[in-house]
XYZ file of C-alpha atoms in Angstrom:
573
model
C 30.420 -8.096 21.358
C 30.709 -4.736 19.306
C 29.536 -4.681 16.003
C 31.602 -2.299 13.713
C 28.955 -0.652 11.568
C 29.246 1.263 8.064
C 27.733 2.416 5.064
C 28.966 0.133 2.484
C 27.421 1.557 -0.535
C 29.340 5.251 0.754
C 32.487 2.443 1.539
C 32.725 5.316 5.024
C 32.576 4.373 8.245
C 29.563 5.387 9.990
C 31.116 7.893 13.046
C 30.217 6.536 16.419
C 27.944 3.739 15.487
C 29.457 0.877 17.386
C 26.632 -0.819 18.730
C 26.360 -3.855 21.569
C 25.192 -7.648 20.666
C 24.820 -9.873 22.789
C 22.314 -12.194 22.814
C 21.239 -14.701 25.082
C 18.770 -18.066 24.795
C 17.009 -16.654 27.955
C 16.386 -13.334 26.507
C 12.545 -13.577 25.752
C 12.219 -10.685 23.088
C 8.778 -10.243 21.854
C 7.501 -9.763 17.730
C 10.229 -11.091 15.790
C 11.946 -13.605 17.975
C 9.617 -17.271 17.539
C 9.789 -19.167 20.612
C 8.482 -22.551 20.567
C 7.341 -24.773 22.928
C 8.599 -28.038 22.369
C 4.611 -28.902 21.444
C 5.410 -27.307 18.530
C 8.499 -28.834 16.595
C 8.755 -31.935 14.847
C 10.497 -33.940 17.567
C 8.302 -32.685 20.818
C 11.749 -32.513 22.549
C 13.119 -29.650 23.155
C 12.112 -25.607 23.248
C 13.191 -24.229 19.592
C 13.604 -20.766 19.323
C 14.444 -18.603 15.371
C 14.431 -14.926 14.116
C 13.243 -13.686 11.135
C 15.163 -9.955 10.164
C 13.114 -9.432 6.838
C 12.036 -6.788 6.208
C 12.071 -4.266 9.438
C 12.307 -7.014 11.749
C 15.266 -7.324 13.218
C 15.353 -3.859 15.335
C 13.557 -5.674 17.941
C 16.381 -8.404 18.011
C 19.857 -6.106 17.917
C 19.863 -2.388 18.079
C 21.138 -1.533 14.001
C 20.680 0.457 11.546
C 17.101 -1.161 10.191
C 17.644 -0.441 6.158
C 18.903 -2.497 3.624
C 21.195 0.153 2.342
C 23.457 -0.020 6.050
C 25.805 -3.017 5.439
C 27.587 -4.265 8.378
C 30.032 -7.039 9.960
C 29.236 -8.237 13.037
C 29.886 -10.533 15.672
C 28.045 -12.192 18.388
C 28.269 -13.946 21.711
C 25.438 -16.470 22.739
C 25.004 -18.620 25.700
C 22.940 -21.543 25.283
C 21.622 -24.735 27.315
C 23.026 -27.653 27.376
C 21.979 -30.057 24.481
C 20.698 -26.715 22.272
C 22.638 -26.378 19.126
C 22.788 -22.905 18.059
C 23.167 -21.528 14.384
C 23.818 -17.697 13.039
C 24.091 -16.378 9.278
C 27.997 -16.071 10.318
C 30.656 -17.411 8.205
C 32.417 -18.270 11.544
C 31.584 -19.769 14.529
C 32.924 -22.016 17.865
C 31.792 -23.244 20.374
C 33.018 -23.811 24.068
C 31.335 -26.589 25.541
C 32.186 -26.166 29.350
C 30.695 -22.573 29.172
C 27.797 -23.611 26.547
C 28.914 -20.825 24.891
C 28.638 -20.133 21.023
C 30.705 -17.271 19.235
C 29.935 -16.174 15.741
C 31.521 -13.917 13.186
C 29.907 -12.560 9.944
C 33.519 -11.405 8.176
C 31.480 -9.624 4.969
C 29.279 -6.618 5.296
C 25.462 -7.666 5.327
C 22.047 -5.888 5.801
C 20.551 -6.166 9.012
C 18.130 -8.138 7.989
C 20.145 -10.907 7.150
C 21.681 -11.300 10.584
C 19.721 -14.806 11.586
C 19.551 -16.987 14.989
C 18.092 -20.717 15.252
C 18.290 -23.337 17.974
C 17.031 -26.013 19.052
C 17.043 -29.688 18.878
C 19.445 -29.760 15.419
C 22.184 -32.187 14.562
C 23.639 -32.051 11.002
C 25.053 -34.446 7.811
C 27.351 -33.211 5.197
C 25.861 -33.258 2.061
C 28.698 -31.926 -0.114
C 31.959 -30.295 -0.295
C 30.613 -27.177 1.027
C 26.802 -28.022 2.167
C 25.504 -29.686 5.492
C 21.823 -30.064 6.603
C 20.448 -28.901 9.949
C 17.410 -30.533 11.189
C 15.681 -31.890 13.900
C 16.531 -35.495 14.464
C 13.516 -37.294 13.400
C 13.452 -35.198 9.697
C 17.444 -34.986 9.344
C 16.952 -38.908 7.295
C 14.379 -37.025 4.775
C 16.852 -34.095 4.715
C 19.533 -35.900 3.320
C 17.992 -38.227 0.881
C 16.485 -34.805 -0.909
C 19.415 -32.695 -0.946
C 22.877 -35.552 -0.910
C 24.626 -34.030 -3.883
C 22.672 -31.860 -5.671
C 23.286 -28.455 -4.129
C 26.818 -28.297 -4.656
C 25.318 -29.417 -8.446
C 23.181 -25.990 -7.752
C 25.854 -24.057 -6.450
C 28.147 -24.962 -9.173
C 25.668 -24.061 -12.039
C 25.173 -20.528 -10.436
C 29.092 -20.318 -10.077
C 29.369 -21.009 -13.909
C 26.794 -17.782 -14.589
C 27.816 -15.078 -11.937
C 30.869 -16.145 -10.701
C 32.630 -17.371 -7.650
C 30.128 -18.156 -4.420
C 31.376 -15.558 -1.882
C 30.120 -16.925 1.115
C 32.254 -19.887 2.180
C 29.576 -22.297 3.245
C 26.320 -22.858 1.827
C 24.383 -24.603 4.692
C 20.329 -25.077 4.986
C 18.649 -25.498 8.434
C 15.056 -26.862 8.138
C 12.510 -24.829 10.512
C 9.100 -26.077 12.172
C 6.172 -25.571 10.749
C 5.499 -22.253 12.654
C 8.235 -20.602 10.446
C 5.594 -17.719 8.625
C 7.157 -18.263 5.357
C 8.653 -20.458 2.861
C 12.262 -19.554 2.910
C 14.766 -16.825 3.807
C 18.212 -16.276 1.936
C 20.353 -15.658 5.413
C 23.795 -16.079 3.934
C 25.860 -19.345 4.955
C 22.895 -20.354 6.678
C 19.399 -20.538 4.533
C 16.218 -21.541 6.093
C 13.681 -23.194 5.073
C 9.856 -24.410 6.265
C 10.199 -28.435 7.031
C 6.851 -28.502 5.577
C 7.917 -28.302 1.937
C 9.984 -31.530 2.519
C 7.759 -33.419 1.052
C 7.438 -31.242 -2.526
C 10.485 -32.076 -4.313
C 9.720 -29.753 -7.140
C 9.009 -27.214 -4.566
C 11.366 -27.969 -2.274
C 14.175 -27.657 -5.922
C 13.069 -24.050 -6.948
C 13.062 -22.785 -2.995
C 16.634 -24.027 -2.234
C 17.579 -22.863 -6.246
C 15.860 -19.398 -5.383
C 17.640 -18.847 -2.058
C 20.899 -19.847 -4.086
C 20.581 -17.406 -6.316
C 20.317 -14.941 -3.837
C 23.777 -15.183 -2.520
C 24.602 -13.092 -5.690
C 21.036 -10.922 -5.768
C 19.837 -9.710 -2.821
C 22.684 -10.681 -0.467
C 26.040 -10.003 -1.973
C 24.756 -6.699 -3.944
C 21.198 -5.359 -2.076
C 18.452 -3.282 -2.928
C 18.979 0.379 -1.270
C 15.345 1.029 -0.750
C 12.496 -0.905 0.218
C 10.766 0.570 -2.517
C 12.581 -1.585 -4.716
C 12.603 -4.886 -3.917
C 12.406 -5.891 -7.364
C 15.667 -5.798 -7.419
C 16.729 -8.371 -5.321
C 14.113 -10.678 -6.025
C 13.028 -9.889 -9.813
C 16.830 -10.797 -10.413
C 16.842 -14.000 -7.869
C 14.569 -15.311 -9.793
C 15.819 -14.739 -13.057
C 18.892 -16.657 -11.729
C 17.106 -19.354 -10.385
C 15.669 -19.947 -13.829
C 18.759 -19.492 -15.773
C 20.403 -22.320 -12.953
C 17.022 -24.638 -13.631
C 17.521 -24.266 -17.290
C 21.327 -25.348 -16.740
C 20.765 -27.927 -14.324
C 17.076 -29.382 -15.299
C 16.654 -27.987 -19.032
C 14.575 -25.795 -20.317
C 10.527 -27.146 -20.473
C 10.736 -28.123 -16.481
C 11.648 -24.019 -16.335
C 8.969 -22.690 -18.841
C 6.767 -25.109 -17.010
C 7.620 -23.143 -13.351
C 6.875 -20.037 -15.122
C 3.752 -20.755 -17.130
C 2.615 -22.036 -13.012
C 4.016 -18.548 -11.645
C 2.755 -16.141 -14.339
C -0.589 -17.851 -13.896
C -0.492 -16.882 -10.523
C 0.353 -13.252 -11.355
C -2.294 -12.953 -13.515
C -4.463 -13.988 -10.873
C -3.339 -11.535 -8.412
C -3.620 -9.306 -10.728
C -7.360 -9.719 -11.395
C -8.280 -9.462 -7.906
C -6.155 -6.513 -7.265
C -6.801 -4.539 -10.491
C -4.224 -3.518 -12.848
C -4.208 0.343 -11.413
C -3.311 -1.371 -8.119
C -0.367 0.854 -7.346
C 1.584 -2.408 -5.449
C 2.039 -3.734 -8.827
C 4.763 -1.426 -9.451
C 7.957 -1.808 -9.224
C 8.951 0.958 -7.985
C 6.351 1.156 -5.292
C 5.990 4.039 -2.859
C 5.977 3.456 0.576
C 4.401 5.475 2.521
C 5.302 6.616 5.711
C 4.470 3.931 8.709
C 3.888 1.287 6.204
C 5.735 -1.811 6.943
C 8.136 -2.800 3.551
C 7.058 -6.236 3.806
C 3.416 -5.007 3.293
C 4.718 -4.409 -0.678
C 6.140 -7.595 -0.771
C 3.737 -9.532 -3.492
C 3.973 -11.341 -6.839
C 4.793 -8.589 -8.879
C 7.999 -7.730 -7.057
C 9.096 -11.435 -7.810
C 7.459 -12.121 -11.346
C 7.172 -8.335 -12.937
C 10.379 -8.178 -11.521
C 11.745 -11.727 -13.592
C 9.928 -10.496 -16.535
C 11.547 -6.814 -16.929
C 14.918 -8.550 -16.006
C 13.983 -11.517 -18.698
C 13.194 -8.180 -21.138
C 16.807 -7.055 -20.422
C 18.483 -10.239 -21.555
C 16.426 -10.276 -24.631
C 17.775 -6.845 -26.029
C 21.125 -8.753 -25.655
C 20.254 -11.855 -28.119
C 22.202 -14.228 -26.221
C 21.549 -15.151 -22.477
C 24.979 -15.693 -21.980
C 25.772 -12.129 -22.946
C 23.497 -11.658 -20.234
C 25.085 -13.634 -18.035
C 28.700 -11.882 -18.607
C 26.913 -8.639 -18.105
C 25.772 -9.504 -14.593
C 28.746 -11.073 -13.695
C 30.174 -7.874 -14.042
C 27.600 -6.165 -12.000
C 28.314 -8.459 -9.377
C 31.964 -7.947 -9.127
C 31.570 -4.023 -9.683
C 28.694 -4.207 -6.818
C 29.167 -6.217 -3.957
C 28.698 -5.857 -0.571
C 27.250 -2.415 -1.702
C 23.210 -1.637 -1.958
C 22.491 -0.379 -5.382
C 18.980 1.094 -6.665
C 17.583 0.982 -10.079
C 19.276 3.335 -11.875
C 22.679 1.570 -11.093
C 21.694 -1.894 -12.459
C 20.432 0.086 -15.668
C 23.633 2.144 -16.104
C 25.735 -0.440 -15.843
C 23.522 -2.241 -18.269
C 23.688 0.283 -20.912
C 27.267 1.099 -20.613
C 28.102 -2.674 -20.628
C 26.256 -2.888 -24.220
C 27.368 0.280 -25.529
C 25.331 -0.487 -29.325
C 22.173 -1.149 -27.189
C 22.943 2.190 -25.627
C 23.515 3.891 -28.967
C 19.628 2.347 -30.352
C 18.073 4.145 -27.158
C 16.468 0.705 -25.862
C 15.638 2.591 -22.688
C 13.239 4.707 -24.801
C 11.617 1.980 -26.903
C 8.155 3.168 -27.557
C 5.867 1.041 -24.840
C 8.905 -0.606 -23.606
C 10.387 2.352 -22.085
C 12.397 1.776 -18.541
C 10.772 4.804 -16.908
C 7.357 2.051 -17.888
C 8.569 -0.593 -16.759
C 9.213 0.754 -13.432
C 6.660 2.798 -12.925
C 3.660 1.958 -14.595
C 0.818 -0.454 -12.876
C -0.489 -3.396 -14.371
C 1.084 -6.110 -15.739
C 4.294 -6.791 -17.277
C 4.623 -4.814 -20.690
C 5.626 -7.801 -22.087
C 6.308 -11.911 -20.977
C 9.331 -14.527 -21.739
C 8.777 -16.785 -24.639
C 7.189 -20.009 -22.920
C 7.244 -22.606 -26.145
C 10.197 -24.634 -25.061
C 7.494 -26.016 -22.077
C 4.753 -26.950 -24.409
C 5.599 -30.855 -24.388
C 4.572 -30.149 -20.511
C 2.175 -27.134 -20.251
C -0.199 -28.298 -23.628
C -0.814 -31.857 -21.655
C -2.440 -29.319 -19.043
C -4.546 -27.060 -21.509
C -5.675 -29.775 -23.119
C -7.153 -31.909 -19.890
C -8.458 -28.863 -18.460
C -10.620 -27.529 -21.691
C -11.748 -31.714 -21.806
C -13.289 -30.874 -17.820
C -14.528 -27.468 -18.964
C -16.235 -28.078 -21.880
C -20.110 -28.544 -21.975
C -21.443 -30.716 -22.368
C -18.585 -32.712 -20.410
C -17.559 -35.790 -21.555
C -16.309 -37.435 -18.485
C -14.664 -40.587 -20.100
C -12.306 -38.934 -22.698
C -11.388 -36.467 -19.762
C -10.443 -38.972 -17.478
C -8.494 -41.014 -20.017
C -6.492 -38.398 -21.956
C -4.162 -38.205 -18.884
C -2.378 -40.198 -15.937
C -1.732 -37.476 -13.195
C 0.353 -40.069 -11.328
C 2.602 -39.837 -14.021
C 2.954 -35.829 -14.374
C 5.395 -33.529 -12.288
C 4.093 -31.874 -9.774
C 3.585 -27.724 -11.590
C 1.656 -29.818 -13.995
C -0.098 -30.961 -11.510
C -0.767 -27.642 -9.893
C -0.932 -25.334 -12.485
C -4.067 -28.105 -13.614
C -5.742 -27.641 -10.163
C -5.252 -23.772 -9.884
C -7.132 -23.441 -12.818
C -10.043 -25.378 -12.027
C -9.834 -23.621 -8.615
C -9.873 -20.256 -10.394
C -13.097 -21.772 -12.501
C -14.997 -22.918 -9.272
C -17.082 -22.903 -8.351
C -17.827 -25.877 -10.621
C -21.261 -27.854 -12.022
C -21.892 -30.141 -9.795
C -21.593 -33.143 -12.252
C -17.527 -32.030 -13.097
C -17.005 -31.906 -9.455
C -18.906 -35.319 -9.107
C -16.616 -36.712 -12.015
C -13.294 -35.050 -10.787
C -13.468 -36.594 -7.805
C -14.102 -40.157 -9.207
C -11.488 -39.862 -11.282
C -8.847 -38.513 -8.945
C -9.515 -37.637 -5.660
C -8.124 -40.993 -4.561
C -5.056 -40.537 -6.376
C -4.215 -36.899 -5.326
C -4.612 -38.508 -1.459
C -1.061 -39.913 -2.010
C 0.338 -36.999 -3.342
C 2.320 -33.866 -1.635
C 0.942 -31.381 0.244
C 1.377 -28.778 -2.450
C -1.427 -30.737 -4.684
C -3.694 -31.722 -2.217
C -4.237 -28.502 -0.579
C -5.417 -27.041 -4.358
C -8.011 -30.293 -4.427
C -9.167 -29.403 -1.628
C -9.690 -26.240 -1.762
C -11.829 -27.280 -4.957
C -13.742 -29.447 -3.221
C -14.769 -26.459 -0.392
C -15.209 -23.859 -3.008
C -17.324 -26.233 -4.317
C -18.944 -27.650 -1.236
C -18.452 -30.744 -2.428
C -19.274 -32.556 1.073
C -18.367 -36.354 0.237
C -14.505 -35.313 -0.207
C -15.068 -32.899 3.549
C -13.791 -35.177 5.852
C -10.280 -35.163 3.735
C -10.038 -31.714 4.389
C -10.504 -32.484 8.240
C -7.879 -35.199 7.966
C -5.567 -32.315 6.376
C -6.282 -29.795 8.664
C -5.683 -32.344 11.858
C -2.184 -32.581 10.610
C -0.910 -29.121 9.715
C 0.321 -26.922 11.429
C 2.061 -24.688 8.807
C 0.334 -21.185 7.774
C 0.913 -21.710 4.094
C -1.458 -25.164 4.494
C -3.870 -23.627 6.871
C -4.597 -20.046 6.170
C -5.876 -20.660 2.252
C -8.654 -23.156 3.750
C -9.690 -21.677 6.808
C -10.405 -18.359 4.032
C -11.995 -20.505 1.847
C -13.795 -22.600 4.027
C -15.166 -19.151 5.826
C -16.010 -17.427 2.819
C -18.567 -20.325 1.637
C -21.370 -22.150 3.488
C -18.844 -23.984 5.687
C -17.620 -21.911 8.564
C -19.221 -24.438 11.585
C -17.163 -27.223 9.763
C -13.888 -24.549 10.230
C -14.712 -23.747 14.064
C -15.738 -27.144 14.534
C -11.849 -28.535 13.685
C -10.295 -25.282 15.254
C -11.065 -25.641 18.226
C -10.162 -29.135 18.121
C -6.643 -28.257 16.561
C -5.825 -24.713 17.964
C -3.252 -26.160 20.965
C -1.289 -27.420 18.136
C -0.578 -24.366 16.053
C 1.547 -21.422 16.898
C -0.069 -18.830 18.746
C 0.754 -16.263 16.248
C -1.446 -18.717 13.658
C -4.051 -19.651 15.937
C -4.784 -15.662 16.212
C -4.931 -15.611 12.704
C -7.220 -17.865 12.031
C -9.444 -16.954 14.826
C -9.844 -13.721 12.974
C -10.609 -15.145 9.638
C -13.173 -17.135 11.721
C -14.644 -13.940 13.684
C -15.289 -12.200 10.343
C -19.172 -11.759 10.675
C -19.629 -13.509 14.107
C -19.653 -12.768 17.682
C -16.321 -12.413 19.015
C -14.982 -15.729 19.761
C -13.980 -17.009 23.261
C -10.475 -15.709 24.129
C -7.380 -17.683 22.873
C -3.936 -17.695 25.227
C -2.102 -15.308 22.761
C 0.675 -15.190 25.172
C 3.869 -12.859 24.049
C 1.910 -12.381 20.883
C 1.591 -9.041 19.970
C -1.179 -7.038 18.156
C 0.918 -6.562 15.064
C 1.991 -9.943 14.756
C 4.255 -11.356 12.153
C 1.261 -13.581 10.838
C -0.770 -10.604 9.799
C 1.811 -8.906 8.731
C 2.563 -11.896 5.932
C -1.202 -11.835 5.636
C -1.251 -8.565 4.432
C 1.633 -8.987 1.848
C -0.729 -9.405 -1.120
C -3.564 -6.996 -0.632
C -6.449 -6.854 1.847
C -8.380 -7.302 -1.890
C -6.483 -11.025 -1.803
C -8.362 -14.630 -0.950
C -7.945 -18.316 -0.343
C -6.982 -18.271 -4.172
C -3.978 -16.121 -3.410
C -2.064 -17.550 -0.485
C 1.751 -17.606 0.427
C 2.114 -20.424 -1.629
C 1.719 -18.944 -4.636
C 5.000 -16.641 -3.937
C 8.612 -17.813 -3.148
C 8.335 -15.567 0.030
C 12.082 -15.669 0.676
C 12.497 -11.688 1.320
């Protein structure tokens, strides 16, 4: 099927750019296309098969115009088996059944990277007006009882802020565990890891983030590469602002308090002259975009955004601003200087004070200087859930440690789960530990974080490896036997090869490699070859030498380690 191509931000067509589609389950394109054996989905079933266009990606599925400021309709023709449900980020689609054919139509310009393919084993429930599920069989239960109801409460909310929801239907497909990141905003059709299934809290802000999205990032785009901040320092200011609607305002200053920590983190390992914590970061020539994609393009981003709606006093003046944007914008790519002219001619008074030159506040500062954020949203409305934290964690880090009023000024079973976290991250980023708080830490809660989700009991136990606290080692075993996802793998196989323990990490490798994705098993048998002999050759079939895996691995900084992982970033391009 053609695809009509054209510059939507020049509103031209481009001249002879028609371009063929057509793309076929049998096609076995290398990189960017994830084909699974059935060994590696949920169900063990059927072959599964998913693209993934963000960043630069997606010129090895289509031929296009690779660049987020080329927006596009398109249309495509694919022929499946029988008993393979296929999906596309299309707001139409059909399907004829005696020539297991599928036909899909995207009727509003989009990026290339936001054209998106899935099959598999998939059936679907409704789970609102305009909402259905996609899963594999055996998670689609799960699925439902999680999401019944609530996004069309999400989509609403967002509705209410920045105006009508563009896209027709808002539909989430749940991925394997091989899917390299968290989420990914395709419009109609967002997907999402099955892994974070289990985290409601972190399961809420993904699905909220990827909302927001269909206004920042997919209905008006970043031009450039170079400023992804954009897309996602807004997205995220949105998700907040549709948290704060929907869930009130301490479970948002509590998210934040757990993000900014994480920033702040980053930033330490990094340095603040680390030019990737710009946000207008250069990209140099052969340097893949998603190589800049870090925690500054997402949290700087929020907080110059969050900046913005202070000089307006009122967040709903805010709000009414970037509704406007929107409407003015979409379907177009904008760059900075757009989003900041319309600001200033929206508020003409702020315009007449000079805001943009504010001494230490200036723009020009804001985008280009390294470092962190020149200045950070007002957290106090969280302190009935963030001060519950400080206070437990200064009782564990005091000397000398009293281990009975630590353990009894606080019921973790009882706390969300970003309490939770933000609690362990900063003993992780205090480890390693004396060996009596260890001792007493995991006495007191090391059988009670064993029920919890994966989200908390990855951060114990990376504590107890940084720690090499070898009574809790066998739980970390147990954990690694049943993952398969990079986001739960990578950070321990870093940490675990970093310390005293990297037998105990070749030792379980090799007795979990056939499970995990070839792309993952090559990445972790490079953490493990890091000062060792080359180790015996892995099948890598169809994987090539820049594979998606590394590239995510690289998306923080080479300077990055187990204490900066995936996790701590709402990777949803």
């Amino acid at each position: 099927h053609s695809v009509k191509m054209f510059d939507a931000s020049a509103n031209r067509a481009l001249s002879g750019s028609e371009i063929m589609l057509c793309t076929l389950f049998s096609l076995r394109v290398l990189w960017f296309i994830w084909w699974l054996d059935p060994e590696l989905t949920y169900g063990n079933a059927k072959p599964f098969v998913f693209t993934q266009g963000h960043s630069v990606c997606n010129r090895s599925f289509f031929p296009c115009f690779d660049t987020p400021a080329v927006k596009c309709t398109y249309s495509a023709t694919v022929k499946a088996p029988a008993g393979i449900q296929v999906l596309m980020s299309a707001t139409q689609s059909t399907y004829l059944e005696e020539e297991g054919v599928y036909q899909f139509y995207m009727e509003y310009p989009v990026p290339a990277y936001l054209v998106a393919l899935v099959a598999g084993d998939l059936i679907h429930a409704d789970i609102g007006p305009r909402s259905r599920v996609w899963a594999e069989p055996c998670l689609l239960p799960t699925a439902i009882s999680k999401l019944s109801g609530i996004v069309e409460r999400w989509l609403t909310a967002a509705e209410s802020l920045y105006g009508p929801y563009i896209w027709g239907r808002y539909d989430i497909v749940f991925l394997p565990p091989s899917f390299p990141i968290v989420a990914m905003e395709n419009p109609c059709l967002t997907f999402i890891i099955s892994s974070i299934l289990e985290s409601d809290e972190f399961l809420i802000i993904d699905v909220i983030h990827e909302v927001a999205h269909s206004w920042f990032g997919n209905a008006v785009t970043n031009a450039t590469w170079e400023e992804m901040w954009l897309s996602e320092g807004l997205a995220t200011y949105a998700q907040r602002r549709i948290t704060t609607e929907t869930y009130g305002a301490a479970f948002t200053c509590l998210e934040t308090a757990f993000r900014l920590d994480a920033l702040h983190r980053q930033m330490k390992l990094l340095g603040e002259d680390n030019p990737v914590s710009k946000l207008q970061v250069k990209l140099e020539p052969g340097v893949n975009p998603s190589n800049l994609m870090n925690l500054f393009t997402y949290e700087k981003g929020y907080c110059f955004v969050y900046y913005l709606s202070q000089l307006c006093g009122d967040p709903r003046h805010f709000d009414s601003f970037l509704r406007a944007y929107i409407e003015k914008y979409k379907f177009t790519s904008v760059v900075a200087q757009d989003l900041l002219d319309s600001f200033l001619n929206f508020f003409p008074e702020l315009k007449e004070q000079c805001v943009e030159s504010k001494a230490g506040l200036e723009f020009e500062r804001w985008l280009n200087a390294t470092g962190p954020p020149l200045a950070e949203p007002d957290l106090s409305q969280g302190s009935s859930l963030t001060r519950p934290v400080e206070t437990l964690f200064k009782l564990w880090t005091t000397e000398p440690l009293d281990s009975v009023a630590a353990a009894s000024s606080a019921d973790l079973t009882k706390w969300r789960t970003f309490q939770t976290v933000l609690f362990l991250d900063r003993l992780l980023d205090g480890s390693p530990l004396p060996h009596e708080v260890i001792k007493k830490l995991s006495e007191c809660y090391s059988s009670q974080l064993d029920s919890m989700n994966a989200e908390i009991r990855i951060r114990w136990l990376q504590i107890v490896v940084r720690n090499d606290y070898y009574p809790d080692l066998y739980k970390v075993r147990r954990f690694l036997e049943n993952q398969m996802s990079r986001m739960y793998t990578i950070p321990l196989y870093e940490d675990l090869c970093t310390g005293t323990l990297k037998s105990f990490a070749l030792e379980i490798f090799y007795q979990t490699q056939n499970q995990l994705h070839p792309n993952l098993r090559k990445t972790i048998q490079q953490i493990l070859s890091q000062g060792l002999n080359p180790l015996p050759a892995i099948d890598t079939t169809a994987v090539t030498t820049d594979t998606p895996a590394m590239v995510l691995e690289d998306k923080v900084s080479e300077a990055t380690n187990g204490a900066i992982s995936l996790r701590d970033v709402n990777v949803s391009a």
